[in-house]
Short mmCIF file of C-alpha atoms in Angstrom, two decimals:
data_model
loop_
_atom_site.label_atom_id
_atom_site.label_comp_id
_atom_site.label_asym_id
_atom_site.label_seq_id
_atom_site.Cartn_x
_atom_site.Cartn_y
_atom_site.Cartn_z
CA MET A 2 -26.28 72.11 21.51
CA ILE A 3 -26.32 68.44 20.55
CA PRO A 4 -29.82 67.21 19.52
CA ARG A 5 -31.68 65.01 21.98
CA TRP A 6 -31.62 61.95 19.67
CA ARG A 7 -27.83 62.09 19.54
CA LYS A 8 -27.66 62.10 23.33
CA THR A 9 -30.00 59.09 23.41
CA VAL A 10 -27.90 57.12 20.94
CA SER A 11 -24.63 58.04 22.67
CA ARG A 12 -25.93 56.53 25.92
CA LEU A 13 -26.22 53.15 24.20
CA PHE A 14 -22.43 52.93 24.03
CA LEU A 15 -20.77 51.75 27.23
CA ILE A 16 -17.37 53.21 26.24
CA PRO A 17 -16.33 56.54 24.67
CA GLN A 18 -16.41 56.79 20.88
CA ARG A 19 -12.62 57.11 20.63
CA TYR A 20 -12.33 53.64 22.16
CA VAL A 21 -14.95 52.33 19.76
CA LEU A 22 -12.72 53.72 17.01
CA GLY A 23 -9.70 51.99 18.58
CA ILE A 24 -11.44 48.60 18.63
CA MET A 25 -12.63 49.01 15.03
CA GLY A 26 -9.12 50.11 14.07
CA LEU A 27 -7.71 46.94 15.63
CA LEU A 28 -10.21 44.87 13.63
CA ALA A 29 -9.27 46.84 10.49
CA VAL A 30 -5.58 45.94 10.84
CA CYS A 31 -6.47 42.37 11.81
CA ASN A 32 -8.74 42.12 8.77
CA ALA A 33 -6.05 43.54 6.48
CA TYR A 34 -3.46 41.01 7.63
CA THR A 35 -5.77 37.99 7.47
CA MET A 36 -6.58 38.76 3.83
CA ARG A 37 -2.88 39.34 3.16
CA VAL A 38 -1.61 36.06 4.63
CA CYS A 39 -4.44 33.61 3.88
CA LEU A 40 -2.98 32.76 0.45
CA ASN A 41 0.39 31.91 2.04
CA LEU A 42 -1.16 28.86 3.68
CA ALA A 43 -3.83 28.12 1.07
CA VAL A 44 -1.28 27.82 -1.75
CA THR A 45 0.22 24.76 -0.06
CA GLN A 46 -3.10 22.96 -0.70
CA MET A 47 -3.75 24.47 -4.13
CA VAL A 48 -0.63 23.06 -5.80
CA ASN A 49 -0.08 19.37 -6.57
CA THR A 50 3.51 18.76 -5.50
CA THR A 51 3.39 14.98 -6.06
CA LYS A 52 4.80 15.20 -9.58
CA HIS A 53 7.77 17.29 -8.44
CA GLU A 54 8.46 14.98 -5.49
CA ASP A 55 8.49 11.96 -7.78
CA ALA A 56 10.87 13.69 -10.21
CA HIS A 57 13.38 14.66 -7.52
CA PHE A 58 14.57 12.33 -4.77
CA ASP A 59 15.68 14.16 -1.61
CA PRO A 60 17.84 12.02 0.68
CA ASP A 61 17.38 14.58 3.48
CA ALA A 62 13.57 14.58 3.23
CA CYS A 63 11.69 14.49 6.53
CA PRO A 64 9.02 11.87 7.28
CA ASP A 65 5.54 12.82 6.10
CA ASP A 66 2.61 13.59 8.40
CA SER A 67 0.08 12.69 5.70
CA GLU A 68 -2.50 10.13 6.64
CA ILE A 69 -2.00 6.58 5.36
CA LEU A 70 -5.02 5.20 3.57
CA THR A 71 -6.30 1.64 4.08
CA ASN A 72 -4.63 0.45 0.88
CA GLY A 73 -1.25 1.64 2.14
CA THR A 74 -0.94 4.68 -0.14
CA VAL A 75 -0.43 8.25 1.06
CA SER A 76 -3.49 10.50 0.82
CA LEU A 77 -3.19 13.28 -1.76
CA LYS A 78 -4.44 16.85 -1.49
CA PRO A 79 -8.01 16.50 -2.80
CA TYR A 80 -8.25 20.08 -4.12
CA ALA A 81 -4.68 20.50 -5.42
CA ILE A 82 -5.59 21.21 -9.04
CA PHE A 83 -2.67 23.45 -10.07
CA ASP A 84 0.78 22.49 -11.30
CA TRP A 85 2.84 25.59 -10.47
CA SER A 86 6.59 25.66 -10.02
CA GLU A 87 8.14 27.12 -6.88
CA SER A 88 9.17 30.28 -8.76
CA THR A 89 5.61 30.74 -10.06
CA GLN A 90 4.25 30.38 -6.52
CA GLY A 91 6.81 32.92 -5.30
CA LEU A 92 5.78 35.40 -7.99
CA ILE A 93 2.11 35.01 -7.07
CA LEU A 94 2.84 35.55 -3.37
CA SER A 95 4.85 38.69 -4.16
CA GLY A 96 2.04 40.17 -6.29
CA PHE A 97 0.31 41.70 -3.26
CA TYR A 98 3.31 43.90 -2.46
CA TYR A 99 3.47 45.42 -5.96
CA GLY A 100 0.05 46.95 -5.40
CA TYR A 101 0.74 47.74 -1.76
CA ALA A 102 3.83 49.79 -2.63
CA ILE A 103 1.98 51.75 -5.34
CA THR A 104 -0.85 53.10 -3.15
CA HIS A 105 0.95 53.63 0.16
CA VAL A 106 1.83 57.32 -0.34
CA PRO A 107 -1.27 58.27 -2.42
CA GLY A 108 -3.41 56.66 0.29
CA GLY A 109 -2.02 59.06 2.88
CA TYR A 110 -2.73 62.01 0.60
CA LEU A 111 -6.33 60.90 -0.01
CA ALA A 112 -6.89 60.39 3.71
CA GLU A 113 -5.61 63.90 4.45
CA LYS A 114 -7.85 65.42 1.77
CA TYR A 115 -11.06 63.38 2.01
CA GLY A 116 -10.87 61.85 5.48
CA GLY A 117 -9.51 58.58 6.78
CA LYS A 118 -12.89 56.88 7.23
CA TRP A 119 -13.70 56.29 3.57
CA THR A 120 -10.10 56.03 2.37
CA LEU A 121 -9.52 53.15 4.78
CA GLY A 122 -13.01 51.66 4.49
CA ILE A 123 -13.29 51.57 0.70
CA GLY A 124 -9.73 50.29 0.38
CA LEU A 125 -10.33 47.32 2.68
CA LEU A 126 -13.78 46.69 1.17
CA SER A 127 -12.19 46.36 -2.28
CA THR A 128 -9.64 43.90 -0.86
CA ALA A 129 -12.46 41.90 0.74
CA ILE A 130 -14.35 41.71 -2.57
CA PHE A 131 -11.21 40.63 -4.41
CA THR A 132 -10.62 37.99 -1.72
CA LEU A 133 -14.13 36.60 -2.26
CA MET A 134 -13.45 36.50 -6.01
CA THR A 135 -10.17 34.58 -5.65
CA PRO A 136 -11.45 30.97 -6.11
CA VAL A 137 -13.47 31.89 -9.22
CA VAL A 138 -10.70 34.00 -10.73
CA VAL A 139 -7.88 31.48 -10.20
CA LYS A 140 -9.93 28.60 -11.62
CA ALA A 141 -10.81 30.69 -14.68
CA GLY A 142 -7.46 32.33 -15.40
CA GLY A 143 -4.83 30.36 -13.51
CA ALA A 144 -1.62 31.90 -12.18
CA THR A 145 -1.75 35.00 -14.39
CA TRP A 146 -5.18 36.12 -13.25
CA LEU A 147 -4.35 35.31 -9.63
CA PHE A 148 -1.23 37.47 -9.81
CA ILE A 149 -3.24 40.41 -11.17
CA LEU A 150 -5.87 39.92 -8.48
CA ARG A 151 -3.20 39.93 -5.76
CA VAL A 152 -1.82 43.20 -7.11
CA LEU A 153 -5.31 44.71 -6.88
CA GLN A 154 -5.66 43.40 -3.33
CA GLY A 155 -2.39 45.08 -2.40
CA MET A 156 -3.58 48.36 -3.92
CA GLY A 157 -6.68 48.20 -1.72
CA GLU A 158 -4.61 47.69 1.43
CA GLY A 159 -1.94 50.29 0.66
CA PRO A 160 -3.82 53.20 2.30
CA THR A 161 -4.55 51.23 5.50
CA MET A 162 -1.72 52.39 7.75
CA PRO A 163 -1.49 56.04 6.55
CA ALA A 164 -5.27 56.45 6.82
CA LEU A 165 -5.35 54.92 10.30
CA MET A 166 -2.54 57.21 11.49
CA ILE A 167 -4.49 60.24 10.29
CA VAL A 168 -7.74 59.10 11.91
CA LEU A 169 -5.98 58.40 15.22
CA ALA A 170 -4.29 61.82 15.10
CA ARG A 171 -7.75 63.42 14.86
CA TRP A 172 -9.32 61.33 17.63
CA VAL A 173 -6.75 60.39 20.26
CA PRO A 174 -5.34 62.83 22.85
CA PRO A 175 -1.52 62.84 23.05
CA HIS A 176 -1.40 61.17 26.48
CA GLU A 177 -3.53 58.25 25.22
CA ARG A 178 -1.68 57.59 21.96
CA SER A 179 0.70 54.93 23.30
CA ARG A 180 -2.19 52.80 24.57
CA GLN A 181 -4.36 53.34 21.51
CA GLY A 182 -1.41 52.72 19.19
CA ALA A 183 -0.58 49.45 20.95
CA LEU A 184 -4.25 48.45 20.73
CA VAL A 185 -4.74 49.29 17.06
CA PHE A 186 -1.45 48.18 15.55
CA GLY A 187 -1.38 45.04 17.68
CA GLY A 188 -4.03 43.93 15.20
CA ALA A 189 -1.24 43.04 12.76
CA GLN A 190 -0.02 40.12 14.82
CA ILE A 191 -3.56 39.18 15.86
CA GLY A 192 -4.38 39.04 12.14
CA ASN A 193 -1.38 36.81 11.46
CA ILE A 194 -2.35 34.53 14.34
CA PHE A 195 -6.05 34.39 13.45
CA GLY A 196 -5.38 34.07 9.70
CA SER A 197 -2.90 31.22 10.07
CA PHE A 198 -4.94 29.29 12.62
CA MET A 199 -8.28 29.63 10.82
CA SER A 200 -6.76 28.78 7.43
CA GLY A 201 -5.34 25.56 8.83
CA PHE A 202 -8.64 24.77 10.55
CA LEU A 203 -10.73 25.39 7.41
CA MET A 204 -8.48 23.21 5.24
CA ALA A 205 -7.96 20.39 7.76
CA GLY A 206 -9.02 16.94 6.61
CA ASP A 207 -10.60 17.31 3.19
CA GLY A 208 -11.40 21.01 3.56
CA ASP A 209 -11.49 23.02 0.34
CA TRP A 210 -8.93 25.85 0.14
CA ALA A 211 -11.65 28.05 -1.42
CA ASN A 212 -13.36 28.22 1.98
CA VAL A 213 -10.42 30.24 3.30
CA PHE A 214 -11.07 33.07 0.83
CA TYR A 215 -14.85 32.99 1.34
CA PHE A 216 -14.44 33.17 5.12
CA PHE A 217 -11.98 36.07 5.25
CA GLY A 218 -13.72 37.93 2.40
CA CYS A 219 -17.03 37.83 4.31
CA PHE A 220 -15.20 38.89 7.47
CA GLY A 221 -13.91 41.94 5.57
CA VAL A 222 -17.35 42.91 4.24
CA LEU A 223 -18.92 42.64 7.72
CA TRP A 224 -16.16 44.81 9.14
CA PHE A 225 -16.83 47.47 6.48
CA VAL A 226 -20.53 47.61 7.38
CA ALA A 227 -19.71 48.09 11.08
CA TRP A 228 -16.97 50.63 10.29
CA SER A 229 -19.33 52.68 8.10
CA ILE A 230 -21.95 52.88 10.86
CA LEU A 231 -19.77 53.32 13.93
CA CYS A 232 -16.71 55.34 12.86
CA PHE A 233 -16.13 58.82 11.45
CA SER A 234 -13.08 60.78 10.32
CA THR A 235 -13.26 63.45 13.04
CA PRO A 236 -15.10 63.93 16.34
CA ASN A 237 -16.91 66.98 14.94
CA THR A 238 -18.46 64.94 12.12
CA HIS A 239 -19.58 62.11 14.41
CA PRO A 240 -23.40 62.18 14.62
CA TYR A 241 -23.87 60.58 18.04
CA ILE A 242 -20.77 61.35 20.09
CA SER A 243 -21.57 62.58 23.59
CA GLU A 244 -21.29 66.31 24.24
CA GLU A 245 -18.86 65.67 27.08
CA GLU A 246 -16.47 63.62 24.94
CA LEU A 247 -16.72 66.05 22.01
CA ASN A 248 -15.77 69.01 24.20
CA TYR A 249 -12.94 67.00 25.76
CA LEU A 250 -11.48 66.03 22.37
CA ASN A 251 -11.81 69.56 20.98
CA GLU A 252 -9.81 70.80 23.95
CA THR A 253 -7.07 68.15 23.87
CA VAL A 254 -6.74 67.23 20.17
CA THR A 255 -5.96 69.60 17.32
CA SER A 256 -9.14 69.99 15.29
CA ALA A 257 -9.20 68.29 11.92
CA ASP A 258 -10.86 71.37 10.50
CA THR A 259 -7.95 73.60 11.48
CA LYS A 260 -5.33 73.66 8.76
CA SER A 261 -1.98 74.70 10.15
CA VAL A 262 0.44 76.56 7.94
CA ARG A 263 3.35 74.24 7.37
CA ASP A 264 6.33 74.22 5.11
CA PRO A 265 6.23 71.78 2.20
CA VAL A 266 7.84 68.41 2.85
CA PRO A 267 11.63 68.93 2.55
CA TRP A 268 12.20 65.98 0.22
CA LYS A 269 15.62 67.17 -0.95
CA ALA A 270 16.88 67.42 2.61
CA ILE A 271 15.31 64.07 3.51
CA VAL A 272 17.02 62.34 0.60
CA ARG A 273 20.38 63.85 1.60
CA SER A 274 19.98 62.87 5.27
CA VAL A 275 22.35 60.10 6.33
CA PRO A 276 20.19 58.96 9.32
CA VAL A 277 17.23 58.59 6.95
CA TRP A 278 19.27 56.31 4.70
CA ALA A 279 20.34 54.31 7.75
CA LEU A 280 16.67 53.98 8.73
CA LEU A 281 15.77 52.90 5.19
CA PHE A 282 18.42 50.16 5.24
CA ALA A 283 17.14 48.93 8.60
CA ALA A 284 13.56 48.92 7.25
CA VAL A 285 14.60 46.89 4.20
CA GLY A 286 16.34 44.38 6.48
CA HIS A 287 13.33 44.14 8.78
CA ASP A 288 10.89 43.63 5.91
CA TRP A 289 13.16 41.06 4.28
CA GLY A 290 13.22 38.94 7.43
CA TYR A 291 9.58 39.55 8.29
CA TYR A 292 8.20 38.82 4.83
CA THR A 293 10.37 35.73 4.56
CA MET A 294 8.68 34.40 7.69
CA VAL A 295 5.16 35.59 6.89
CA THR A 296 5.14 34.47 3.26
CA ASP A 297 7.26 31.34 3.26
CA LEU A 298 7.14 29.82 6.75
CA PRO A 299 3.93 27.88 5.90
CA LYS A 300 5.63 26.41 2.83
CA TYR A 301 8.67 25.38 4.88
CA MET A 302 6.43 23.75 7.49
CA THR A 303 4.53 21.84 4.81
CA ASP A 304 7.17 21.05 2.17
CA VAL A 305 10.25 20.47 4.33
CA LEU A 306 9.11 19.57 7.84
CA LYS A 307 6.10 17.72 6.34
CA PHE A 308 3.51 18.88 8.86
CA ASN A 309 -0.12 18.36 7.86
CA ILE A 310 -2.13 21.50 7.08
CA ALA A 311 -3.94 21.69 10.45
CA THR A 312 -0.67 21.48 12.38
CA THR A 313 0.96 23.96 9.99
CA GLY A 314 -1.78 26.50 10.67
CA THR A 315 -1.34 26.24 14.41
CA LEU A 316 2.47 26.23 14.41
CA THR A 317 2.59 29.17 11.99
CA ALA A 318 0.42 31.20 14.36
CA ILE A 319 2.57 30.67 17.46
CA PRO A 320 5.61 32.74 16.29
CA TYR A 321 3.34 35.76 15.67
CA LEU A 322 1.92 35.41 19.17
CA ALA A 323 5.46 35.40 20.54
CA MET A 324 6.31 38.52 18.51
CA TRP A 325 3.19 40.34 19.72
CA ILE A 326 3.97 39.65 23.38
CA SER A 327 7.68 40.43 23.09
CA SER A 328 7.02 43.77 21.36
CA PHE A 329 5.36 45.05 24.56
CA ILE A 330 8.25 43.76 26.69
CA PHE A 331 10.88 45.37 24.47
CA GLY A 332 8.90 48.62 24.32
CA TRP A 333 8.61 48.81 28.12
CA ALA A 334 12.31 47.99 28.55
CA CYS A 335 13.43 50.67 26.08
CA ASP A 336 11.23 53.40 27.59
CA PHE A 337 12.31 52.44 31.11
CA CYS A 338 16.02 52.61 30.26
CA VAL A 339 15.67 55.96 28.49
CA LYS A 340 13.64 57.37 31.40
CA LYS A 341 16.35 56.22 33.85
CA ASN A 342 19.05 57.76 31.61
CA TRP A 343 20.75 54.39 31.35
CA HIS A 344 21.20 55.04 27.64
CA SER A 345 20.23 57.65 25.06
CA ILE A 346 17.38 57.36 22.59
CA LYS A 347 19.89 56.69 19.79
CA THR A 348 21.56 53.90 21.76
CA GLY A 349 18.17 52.40 22.60
CA ARG A 350 17.11 52.36 18.95
CA ILE A 351 20.40 50.71 17.93
CA ILE A 352 20.29 48.10 20.71
CA HIS A 353 16.73 47.00 19.99
CA THR A 354 17.17 47.07 16.22
CA THR A 355 20.31 44.95 16.57
CA ILE A 356 18.50 42.41 18.77
CA ALA A 357 15.64 42.30 16.27
CA ALA A 358 17.95 41.80 13.27
CA THR A 359 20.85 39.59 14.36
CA GLY A 360 18.78 37.46 16.75
CA PRO A 361 16.31 36.24 14.08
CA ALA A 362 19.14 35.92 11.54
CA ILE A 363 20.94 33.46 13.80
CA CYS A 364 17.76 31.60 14.76
CA ILE A 365 16.63 30.87 11.21
CA ILE A 366 20.07 29.48 10.36
CA LEU A 367 19.91 27.25 13.43
CA ALA A 368 16.42 26.13 12.36
CA SER A 369 17.69 25.10 8.93
CA TYR A 370 20.53 23.07 10.48
CA ALA A 371 18.11 21.43 12.92
CA GLY A 372 17.11 19.29 9.94
CA CYS A 373 14.11 17.10 10.66
CA ASP A 374 14.17 17.77 14.40
CA ARG A 375 10.76 19.39 14.30
CA PHE A 376 10.71 20.50 17.92
CA ALA A 377 14.04 22.31 17.60
CA ALA A 378 13.17 23.89 14.24
CA VAL A 379 9.84 25.23 15.47
CA ALA A 380 11.44 26.48 18.69
CA TYR A 381 14.03 28.42 16.66
CA PHE A 382 11.32 29.95 14.47
CA ILE A 383 9.35 31.03 17.55
CA ALA A 384 12.49 32.55 19.08
CA SER A 385 13.22 34.29 15.79
CA MET A 386 9.86 36.06 15.68
CA ALA A 387 9.96 36.85 19.41
CA LEU A 388 13.30 38.63 19.00
CA MET A 389 11.95 40.44 15.94
CA GLY A 390 9.51 42.19 18.29
CA GLY A 391 12.42 44.49 19.19
CA PHE A 392 11.97 46.32 15.90
CA TYR A 393 8.89 48.14 17.28
CA SER A 394 10.96 49.93 19.92
CA GLY A 395 13.92 50.27 17.56
CA MET A 396 13.82 51.47 13.98
CA LYS A 397 10.00 51.36 13.70
CA VAL A 398 9.63 54.51 15.83
CA ASN A 399 12.88 56.18 14.74
CA ALA A 400 11.00 58.38 12.23
CA LEU A 401 9.33 60.14 15.18
CA ASP A 402 12.79 60.90 16.61
CA LEU A 403 14.18 62.27 13.37
CA ALA A 404 11.23 64.31 12.13
CA PRO A 405 8.14 64.66 14.34
CA ASN A 406 6.71 67.31 11.98
CA TYR A 407 7.09 65.10 8.91
CA ALA A 408 6.81 61.66 10.53
CA GLY A 409 3.84 60.76 8.31
CA SER A 410 5.60 61.58 5.05
CA LEU A 411 8.88 60.03 6.21
CA THR A 412 7.14 56.86 7.38
CA ALA A 413 5.22 56.56 4.12
CA MET A 414 8.46 56.94 2.14
CA ILE A 415 10.35 54.41 4.30
CA ASN A 416 7.53 51.85 4.38
CA GLY A 417 6.69 52.25 0.71
CA THR A 418 10.32 51.81 -0.34
CA SER A 419 11.08 48.91 1.99
CA THR A 420 8.08 47.02 0.62
CA ILE A 421 10.42 46.07 -2.24
CA SER A 422 11.54 43.30 0.14
CA GLY A 423 8.05 41.83 -0.01
CA ILE A 424 8.27 41.88 -3.80
CA ILE A 425 11.71 40.27 -4.01
CA THR A 426 11.76 37.68 -1.22
CA PRO A 427 8.90 35.33 -2.27
CA TYR A 428 10.09 35.16 -5.87
CA LEU A 429 13.78 34.83 -4.93
CA ILE A 430 13.01 32.03 -2.48
CA GLY A 431 11.00 30.31 -5.22
CA LEU A 432 14.06 30.48 -7.49
CA LEU A 433 16.39 29.23 -4.75
CA THR A 434 14.11 26.31 -3.78
CA PRO A 435 12.91 24.79 -7.08
CA ASP A 436 12.53 21.35 -5.45
CA SER A 437 11.77 22.72 -1.96
CA THR A 438 14.47 20.58 -0.32
CA LEU A 439 16.08 21.21 3.06
CA VAL A 440 19.46 22.06 1.49
CA GLN A 441 17.88 24.56 -0.93
CA TRP A 442 15.96 26.25 1.88
CA ARG A 443 19.17 26.50 3.88
CA VAL A 444 20.68 28.62 1.09
CA ALA A 445 17.60 30.88 1.12
CA PHE A 446 17.95 31.35 4.88
CA TRP A 447 21.63 32.26 4.51
CA VAL A 448 20.62 35.00 2.07
CA CYS A 449 18.13 36.27 4.65
CA PHE A 450 20.89 36.16 7.29
CA ALA A 451 23.20 38.28 5.11
CA VAL A 452 20.51 40.92 4.45
CA LEU A 453 19.46 41.19 8.11
CA VAL A 454 23.01 41.48 9.43
CA GLY A 455 24.30 43.70 6.59
CA THR A 456 21.52 46.27 6.86
CA ASN A 457 21.88 46.31 10.65
CA VAL A 458 25.57 47.18 10.38
CA VAL A 459 24.64 50.21 8.25
CA TYR A 460 22.07 51.25 10.85
CA ILE A 461 24.54 50.89 13.73
CA ILE A 462 27.07 53.16 12.03
CA TRP A 463 24.81 55.97 10.78
CA ALA A 464 21.62 55.89 12.87
CA ASP A 465 20.61 58.92 14.93
CA GLY A 466 18.03 59.56 17.64
CA LYS A 467 17.98 63.35 17.51
CA ARG A 468 15.60 65.64 15.67
CA GLN A 469 17.07 66.64 12.31
CA TRP A 470 17.60 70.27 11.30
CA TRP A 471 15.30 70.03 8.29
CA ASP A 472 12.32 69.09 10.48
CA ASP A 473 12.12 72.69 11.71
CA VAL A 474 14.37 74.90 9.60
CA ARG A 475 13.05 78.06 11.25
CA GLN A 476 14.44 76.87 14.59
CA TYR A 477 17.63 75.10 13.52
CA GLY A 478 18.48 76.98 10.32
CA TYR A 479 20.35 75.58 7.33
CA PRO A 480 23.72 73.86 7.65
CA ALA A 481 26.72 75.76 6.32
CA ASP A 482 27.05 73.63 3.17
CA TRP A 483 23.37 73.88 2.21
CA LYS A 484 23.37 76.21 -0.80
CA HIS A 485 19.82 75.80 -2.12
CA GLY A 486 17.31 74.82 0.53
CA PRO A 487 14.26 72.87 -0.60
CA LEU A 488 11.98 74.92 1.60
CA LYS A 489 11.39 77.97 -0.55
CA MET A 490 8.77 79.28 1.87
CA ALA A 491 11.26 79.12 4.70
CA ASP A 492 13.90 80.89 2.57
CA GLU A 493 11.47 83.68 1.83
CA ASP A 494 10.60 84.00 5.51
CA LYS A 495 14.29 84.29 6.42
CA GLU A 496 14.83 87.00 3.80
CA LYS A 497 11.80 88.89 5.06
CA SER A 498 13.02 88.69 8.65
CA LYS A 499 16.47 89.99 7.62
CA LYS A 500 14.91 92.94 5.82
CA ALA A 501 12.69 93.67 8.80
CA GLU A 502 15.69 93.59 11.13
CA ALA A 503 17.61 95.93 8.80
CA ASN A 504 14.70 98.36 8.68
CA ASP A 505 14.35 98.29 12.45
CA SER A 506 18.06 98.98 12.96
CA GLY A 507 17.93 101.85 10.45
CA LYS A 508 15.12 103.58 12.31
#
């Protein structure tokens, strides 16, 4: 029986606790992305680009949105106290993804062993604290200390997605997972929208870039307090869940306390799987295009199109809004076509991945050739991100098709490996755009085009939508050319079954 005080507290909540968890999960993802992207916009106001502009004359430069002072001179960034090259800025922006890649897989392991609540909560709390420290650290140690701090921030956020997946698996019934998943992981684009808009708002006029880090750091700490009080790793450990909801979840969701006997992850088979490699290539292409937009779009808006910081914040947020909306449209369209048998799951994954790769690749090239036509350039960027929403119904869910039993491990491997794009792209773009001119950025966008299209071709040729044999070797068995299976437990079981059959036939 649930104690009376727990029943009293549970009545204070107007919605079931699993929906409270969903809302807090959305805020967790939103919080993670705001702290990830706030530097992308803030760095445009931290660096004094006047010296570099004076040293290099760009005949294709766009007119400046900066305010003209009464004496006829252009107003300077009042808090731009750093003199960093484009390559240095790129290296700093990539620092986050070094740490993020390191803790992605260990984060999933810790969440499985100790529970998703504290793995996720402590990770994001550490990122929030590091975000609050950013202005002090960068002023004391410059680019080097900021790079190290960004690596630490990435390490704090690495466990976010694996831990959330594990918590949702413990709390959400199978027939509610699509809705809860859309709610929670939609926080990524909400975070990009909120982070970009608020950063521009806080730095508008003579706003200090340090305010951006103080605001989002405090937002992260407040979220952690609420998460610690309201959310728990499993329904059975929740102190004030209603008896009705607890019984319902115990009946419909596999208990977190029940440890099923499963084969070890078949890493050797996964590495040898051609569809997995196709999925990895598609993930690298997606991350390359996505991180190019997330990390460097604010710099392009400011340095090339010459928008002021307030306008940059708003215009940077709009493409993410378009991507968020389009992801639901693409997802509905894909499910509808599969349900109607208009195409197979494999064909659906290929179609939507192709739309999400080649569409943005073409749009960003068109944006670079739009020159100083700001309306056209922004329209192409919005279209680019809207088309990129197709990835969520394409390769993003392909791991569930290939290996439902090992989707967590496969997703962690794919996401952790593809994060290399986030490490490479900011630094490479910094090298390709030393003077941040329109022509130099055009070259960077052509590189992005080649990666998006090239990786998509690989995915088209070798992608698959069927469950792979190594996901359930007891059902499918080993292929004829598989001499030494990685699943020793499964091998032993097969030998035992053969001996048992021989003994039965001999009796």
